[in-house]
Amino acid sequence: MIVAIDGPSGTGKSSTSKAVASALGLSYLDTGAQYRAITWWMLTNDVPVSDAEAVAAASGRPEIVSGTDPAAPAISVDGVDASGPIRTQEVTAAVSAVSAVPEVRTRITELQRSIAADAAGGIVVEGRDIGTTVLPDADLKVFLTASPEARASRRSGELKGKEAGDVSATREALIKRDAADSSRKTSPLKKADDAVEVDTTELSLEQVVECVVTLVESAASAKEQREGQAPAAGTANEKAGQISK
Ligand code: DC
């Protein structure tokens, strides 16, 4: 079961994806964290993040490892835990530029596909281009939206201390980052044609989770029915093997 959850920031994507994965016993992958991790590496290695050629040339160097436990999402870069540093304002301000570089996207997309392929029991993958580009054959695609006001107030609530700033500054920063993520040439933030859109503006986290869990369950039973009607070659061979024993 592969579930793609896309949408801009502040729509409740991470909290929803983790809660849905935990409720259904699925793995979880935060692809935004991977783009943040490569951005953090660029910043700490003095790669000028506004120079796309320099970023492209360095994009193969960091080793990024993502954990897939929804209860304890982990990310490391070159063996160093990066879960704290990737959430700083400095990384947030630079991540759109780094993630727009095609070489970065190719590298991170390959990593995402291999993690999804290895997740035996199924996985919830959250990001911006999962349903459109990374996993276009996902069993369920969800696109979360919310008004800019709701998104800004949720983001401000998540940020702590001096990083929180005021809601209107957060709103401006969000709008700027969404515009950059939606207008980039390679794999922009976009709803897949076959994604289910859920507007979370007026919903609590519990309501969004309940809605997505229901969507996953119906996608799972539709998949089971399809596969029951048309057994895969492997299944037929296994049956033949059992009969001949
Ligand atoms: O979800 P987030 O805010 O942590 O994501 C950080 C940035 O990473 C976001 O501004 C755009 C980029 N991103 C992307 O380009 N593609 C993804 N699948 C996920 C995130």
Short mmCIF file of C-alpha atoms and ligand atoms in Angstrom, two decimals:
data_model
loop_
_atom_site.label_atom_id
_atom_site.label_comp_id
_atom_site.label_asym_id
_atom_site.label_seq_id
_atom_site.Cartn_x
_atom_site.Cartn_y
_atom_site.Cartn_z
CA MET A 1 0.00 0.00 0.00
CA ILE A 2 1.64 3.21 -1.14
CA VAL A 3 0.02 6.46 0.00
CA ALA A 4 1.20 9.82 -1.39
CA ILE A 5 0.30 12.92 0.63
CA ASP A 6 1.20 16.22 -1.04
CA GLY A 7 0.43 19.86 -0.40
CA PRO A 8 1.97 23.15 0.73
CA SER A 9 3.31 23.68 4.25
CA GLY A 10 0.97 24.39 7.13
CA THR A 11 -1.78 22.12 5.80
CA GLY A 12 -1.10 19.52 8.50
CA LYS A 13 0.74 17.19 6.10
CA SER A 14 3.40 15.91 8.51
CA SER A 15 1.13 15.41 11.52
CA THR A 16 -1.51 13.75 9.34
CA SER A 17 0.96 11.50 7.51
CA LYS A 18 2.62 10.29 10.73
CA ALA A 19 -0.72 9.67 12.47
CA VAL A 20 -2.15 7.78 9.46
CA ALA A 21 0.99 5.64 9.14
CA SER A 22 0.94 4.84 12.89
CA ALA A 23 -2.78 4.02 12.87
CA LEU A 24 -2.40 1.62 9.94
CA GLY A 25 1.00 0.12 10.77
CA LEU A 26 2.67 1.63 7.70
CA SER A 27 6.13 3.12 7.30
CA TYR A 28 6.51 6.89 6.87
CA LEU A 29 8.80 9.10 4.80
CA ASP A 30 9.15 12.88 5.16
CA THR A 31 10.61 13.98 1.81
CA GLY A 32 10.75 17.65 2.85
CA ALA A 33 13.24 16.58 5.54
CA GLN A 34 15.48 15.12 2.82
CA TYR A 35 15.48 18.40 0.86
CA ARG A 36 16.16 20.24 4.11
CA ALA A 37 19.01 17.81 4.90
CA ILE A 38 20.77 18.36 1.57
CA THR A 39 20.26 22.13 2.01
CA TRP A 40 21.79 22.00 5.49
CA TRP A 41 24.78 20.10 4.09
CA MET A 42 25.25 22.76 1.36
CA LEU A 43 25.15 25.55 3.97
CA THR A 44 27.57 23.84 6.35
CA ASN A 45 29.97 23.03 3.49
CA ASP A 46 29.97 26.62 2.19
CA VAL A 47 28.30 25.79 -1.11
CA PRO A 48 26.61 29.02 -2.30
CA VAL A 49 22.96 27.96 -2.34
CA SER A 50 21.91 30.57 -4.89
CA ASP A 51 24.46 29.20 -7.39
CA ALA A 52 22.57 26.35 -9.10
CA GLU A 53 25.70 25.05 -10.83
CA ALA A 54 27.64 24.81 -7.57
CA VAL A 55 24.69 23.07 -5.88
CA ALA A 56 24.34 20.66 -8.82
CA ALA A 57 28.05 19.82 -8.76
CA ALA A 58 27.94 19.04 -5.01
CA SER A 59 24.56 17.27 -5.02
CA GLY A 60 26.02 13.73 -5.10
CA ARG A 61 28.33 14.23 -2.10
CA PRO A 62 26.22 14.09 1.08
CA GLU A 63 25.00 10.72 2.26
CA ILE A 64 21.41 11.12 3.44
CA VAL A 65 19.75 8.37 5.46
CA SER A 66 16.06 8.59 6.39
CA GLY A 67 14.34 6.51 9.06
CA THR A 68 10.79 5.34 8.29
CA ASP A 69 9.29 4.86 11.76
CA PRO A 70 6.34 7.28 12.08
CA ALA A 71 6.79 7.32 15.88
CA ALA A 72 10.44 8.42 15.62
CA PRO A 73 11.23 9.97 12.22
CA ALA A 74 15.01 10.22 11.88
CA ILE A 75 17.34 11.80 9.34
CA SER A 76 21.11 11.84 9.20
CA VAL A 77 23.65 13.40 6.88
CA ASP A 78 27.07 11.75 6.63
CA GLY A 79 26.26 9.86 9.81
CA VAL A 80 25.31 13.00 11.81
CA ASP A 81 21.78 13.41 13.21
CA ALA A 82 20.28 16.32 11.25
CA SER A 83 16.77 16.37 12.70
CA GLY A 84 17.38 19.58 14.72
CA PRO A 85 19.47 21.69 12.31
CA ILE A 86 17.16 21.08 9.31
CA ARG A 87 14.35 23.02 11.05
CA THR A 88 16.23 26.33 11.43
CA GLN A 89 15.11 29.52 9.66
CA GLU A 90 18.39 29.50 7.72
CA VAL A 91 17.59 26.13 6.16
CA THR A 92 13.92 27.04 5.61
CA ALA A 93 14.96 30.19 3.74
CA ALA A 94 17.37 28.30 1.45
CA VAL A 95 15.51 25.03 0.82
CA SER A 96 13.35 26.20 -2.12
CA ALA A 97 16.42 27.29 -4.10
CA VAL A 98 18.30 24.04 -3.44
CA SER A 99 15.29 21.82 -4.12
CA ALA A 100 14.69 23.54 -7.48
CA VAL A 101 18.02 22.27 -8.84
CA PRO A 102 17.29 19.31 -11.19
CA GLU A 103 20.38 17.31 -10.09
CA VAL A 104 19.24 17.57 -6.47
CA ARG A 105 15.75 16.39 -7.40
CA THR A 106 17.06 13.44 -9.42
CA ARG A 107 19.24 12.29 -6.53
CA ILE A 108 16.55 12.68 -3.86
CA THR A 109 13.82 11.17 -6.05
CA GLU A 110 15.92 8.01 -6.57
CA LEU A 111 16.43 7.76 -2.82
CA GLN A 112 12.69 8.16 -2.20
CA ARG A 113 11.76 5.49 -4.74
CA SER A 114 14.19 2.99 -3.26
CA ILE A 115 12.91 3.63 0.28
CA ALA A 116 9.30 3.17 -0.90
CA ALA A 117 10.22 -0.05 -2.76
CA ASP A 118 11.88 -1.46 0.38
CA ALA A 119 8.94 -0.67 2.70
CA ALA A 120 7.51 -4.19 2.85
CA GLY A 121 4.22 -3.46 4.62
CA GLY A 122 3.47 -0.21 2.77
CA ILE A 123 4.37 3.42 3.32
CA VAL A 124 2.94 6.92 3.63
CA VAL A 125 5.16 9.36 1.72
CA GLU A 126 4.60 13.08 2.22
CA GLY A 127 5.92 15.90 0.06
CA ARG A 128 5.17 18.18 -2.87
CA ASP A 129 5.58 15.98 -5.98
CA ILE A 130 5.01 12.46 -4.69
CA GLY A 131 1.74 11.82 -6.55
CA THR A 132 2.88 13.57 -9.72
CA THR A 133 6.50 12.49 -10.11
CA VAL A 134 8.05 10.31 -7.41
CA LEU A 135 5.35 7.62 -7.10
CA PRO A 136 2.82 8.23 -9.88
CA ASP A 137 1.42 4.68 -9.38
CA ALA A 138 0.65 5.22 -5.68
CA ASP A 139 -2.47 3.36 -4.50
CA LEU A 140 -3.87 6.56 -3.00
CA LYS A 141 -2.97 10.20 -3.61
CA VAL A 142 -4.14 12.90 -1.24
CA PHE A 143 -3.60 16.63 -1.75
CA LEU A 144 -4.04 18.71 1.41
CA THR A 145 -4.90 22.41 1.20
CA ALA A 146 -5.84 25.16 3.71
CA SER A 147 -6.29 28.92 3.61
CA PRO A 148 -3.07 30.98 3.91
CA GLU A 149 -4.31 32.33 7.28
CA ALA A 150 -4.85 28.85 8.73
CA ARG A 151 -1.48 27.68 7.42
CA ALA A 152 0.36 30.69 8.82
CA SER A 153 -1.18 30.36 12.26
CA ARG A 154 -0.36 26.62 12.39
CA ARG A 155 3.25 27.26 11.33
CA SER A 156 3.64 30.05 13.91
CA GLY A 157 2.33 27.68 16.57
CA GLU A 158 4.99 25.09 15.61
CA LEU A 159 7.92 27.53 15.70
CA LYS A 160 9.40 28.27 19.10
CA GLY A 161 10.79 31.37 20.82
CA LYS A 162 12.40 34.03 18.68
CA GLU A 163 11.92 31.96 15.51
CA ALA A 164 8.14 32.23 15.85
CA GLY A 165 7.97 35.91 14.84
CA ASP A 166 4.50 37.20 14.08
CA VAL A 167 1.81 35.44 12.10
CA SER A 168 1.84 37.97 9.26
CA ALA A 169 5.61 37.53 8.73
CA THR A 170 5.12 33.74 8.73
CA ARG A 171 2.26 34.15 6.25
CA GLU A 172 4.47 36.19 3.88
CA ALA A 173 7.31 33.64 4.15
CA LEU A 174 4.91 30.75 3.45
CA ILE A 175 3.40 32.46 0.42
CA LYS A 176 6.88 33.20 -0.95
CA ARG A 177 8.03 29.59 -0.46
CA ASP A 178 4.83 28.16 -2.02
CA ALA A 179 5.26 30.45 -5.04
CA ALA A 180 8.86 29.27 -5.49
CA ASP A 181 7.90 25.59 -5.01
CA SER A 182 4.91 25.84 -7.38
CA SER A 183 6.67 27.75 -10.15
CA ARG A 184 9.94 25.84 -10.41
CA LYS A 185 10.51 24.06 -13.73
CA THR A 186 11.35 20.60 -12.39
CA SER A 187 8.59 18.74 -10.60
CA PRO A 188 6.68 21.68 -9.06
CA LEU A 189 4.22 21.51 -6.15
CA LYS A 190 1.04 20.45 -7.95
CA LYS A 191 -2.05 18.35 -7.31
CA ALA A 192 -2.02 15.11 -9.34
CA ASP A 193 -5.09 14.76 -11.57
CA ASP A 194 -6.13 11.62 -9.70
CA ALA A 195 -5.47 12.96 -6.17
CA VAL A 196 -8.25 13.46 -3.63
CA GLU A 197 -8.18 17.07 -2.39
CA VAL A 198 -8.90 17.65 1.31
CA ASP A 199 -9.31 21.25 2.51
CA THR A 200 -8.18 21.20 6.14
CA THR A 201 -8.98 24.87 6.96
CA GLU A 202 -12.00 24.09 9.14
CA LEU A 203 -10.93 20.62 10.28
CA SER A 204 -9.12 19.46 13.41
CA LEU A 205 -6.10 17.18 13.03
CA GLU A 206 -8.21 14.26 14.30
CA GLN A 207 -10.82 14.91 11.60
CA VAL A 208 -8.20 15.05 8.83
CA VAL A 209 -6.58 11.84 10.08
CA GLU A 210 -9.95 10.08 10.23
CA CYS A 211 -10.75 11.22 6.70
CA VAL A 212 -7.40 10.03 5.28
CA VAL A 213 -7.55 6.69 7.17
CA THR A 214 -10.98 6.09 5.59
CA LEU A 215 -9.57 6.93 2.15
CA VAL A 216 -6.64 4.53 2.67
CA GLU A 217 -8.96 1.75 3.81
CA SER A 218 -11.19 2.08 0.76
CA ALA A 219 -8.17 2.25 -1.56
CA ALA A 220 -6.81 -0.91 0.12
CA SER A 221 -10.03 -2.84 -0.38
CA ALA A 222 -10.29 -1.67 -4.00
CA LYS A 223 -6.70 -2.87 -4.53
CA GLU A 224 -7.48 -6.22 -2.88
CA GLN A 225 -10.50 -6.68 -5.13
CA ARG A 226 -8.52 -5.82 -8.25
CA GLU A 227 -5.74 -8.20 -7.31
CA GLY A 228 -8.23 -10.91 -6.36
CA GLN A 229 -9.85 -10.67 -9.76
CA ALA A 230 -6.58 -10.73 -11.67
CA PRO A 231 -4.03 -12.80 -9.73
CA ALA A 232 -0.42 -11.90 -10.39
CA ALA A 233 1.77 -14.40 -12.28
CA GLY A 234 3.72 -15.17 -9.07
CA THR A 235 0.54 -16.12 -7.24
CA ALA A 236 -0.54 -18.46 -10.03
CA ASN A 237 2.89 -20.10 -10.04
CA GLU A 238 2.84 -20.54 -6.27
CA LYS A 239 -0.56 -22.22 -6.55
CA ALA A 240 0.73 -24.48 -9.31
CA GLY A 241 3.73 -25.35 -7.09
CA GLN A 242 1.46 -26.23 -4.18
CA ILE A 243 -0.73 -28.43 -6.36
CA SER A 244 2.24 -30.33 -7.78
CA LYS A 245 3.69 -31.03 -4.24
O1 DC B 1 7.64 19.97 3.86
P1 DC B 1 8.78 20.94 4.18
O2 DC B 1 8.32 22.31 4.47
O3 DC B 1 9.69 20.40 5.24
O4 DC B 1 9.63 21.00 2.81
C1 DC B 1 10.75 21.83 2.69
C2 DC B 1 10.97 22.21 1.24
O5 DC B 1 11.39 21.08 0.50
C3 DC B 1 9.79 22.78 0.50
O6 DC B 1 9.76 24.19 0.58
C4 DC B 1 10.01 22.35 -0.92
C5 DC B 1 10.91 21.15 -0.82
N1 DC B 1 10.24 19.89 -1.15
C6 DC B 1 10.18 19.55 -2.47
O7 DC B 1 10.61 20.32 -3.32
N2 DC B 1 9.65 18.34 -2.82
C7 DC B 1 9.17 17.51 -1.90
N3 DC B 1 8.66 16.32 -2.28
C8 DC B 1 9.19 17.86 -0.54
C9 DC B 1 9.72 19.09 -0.19
#
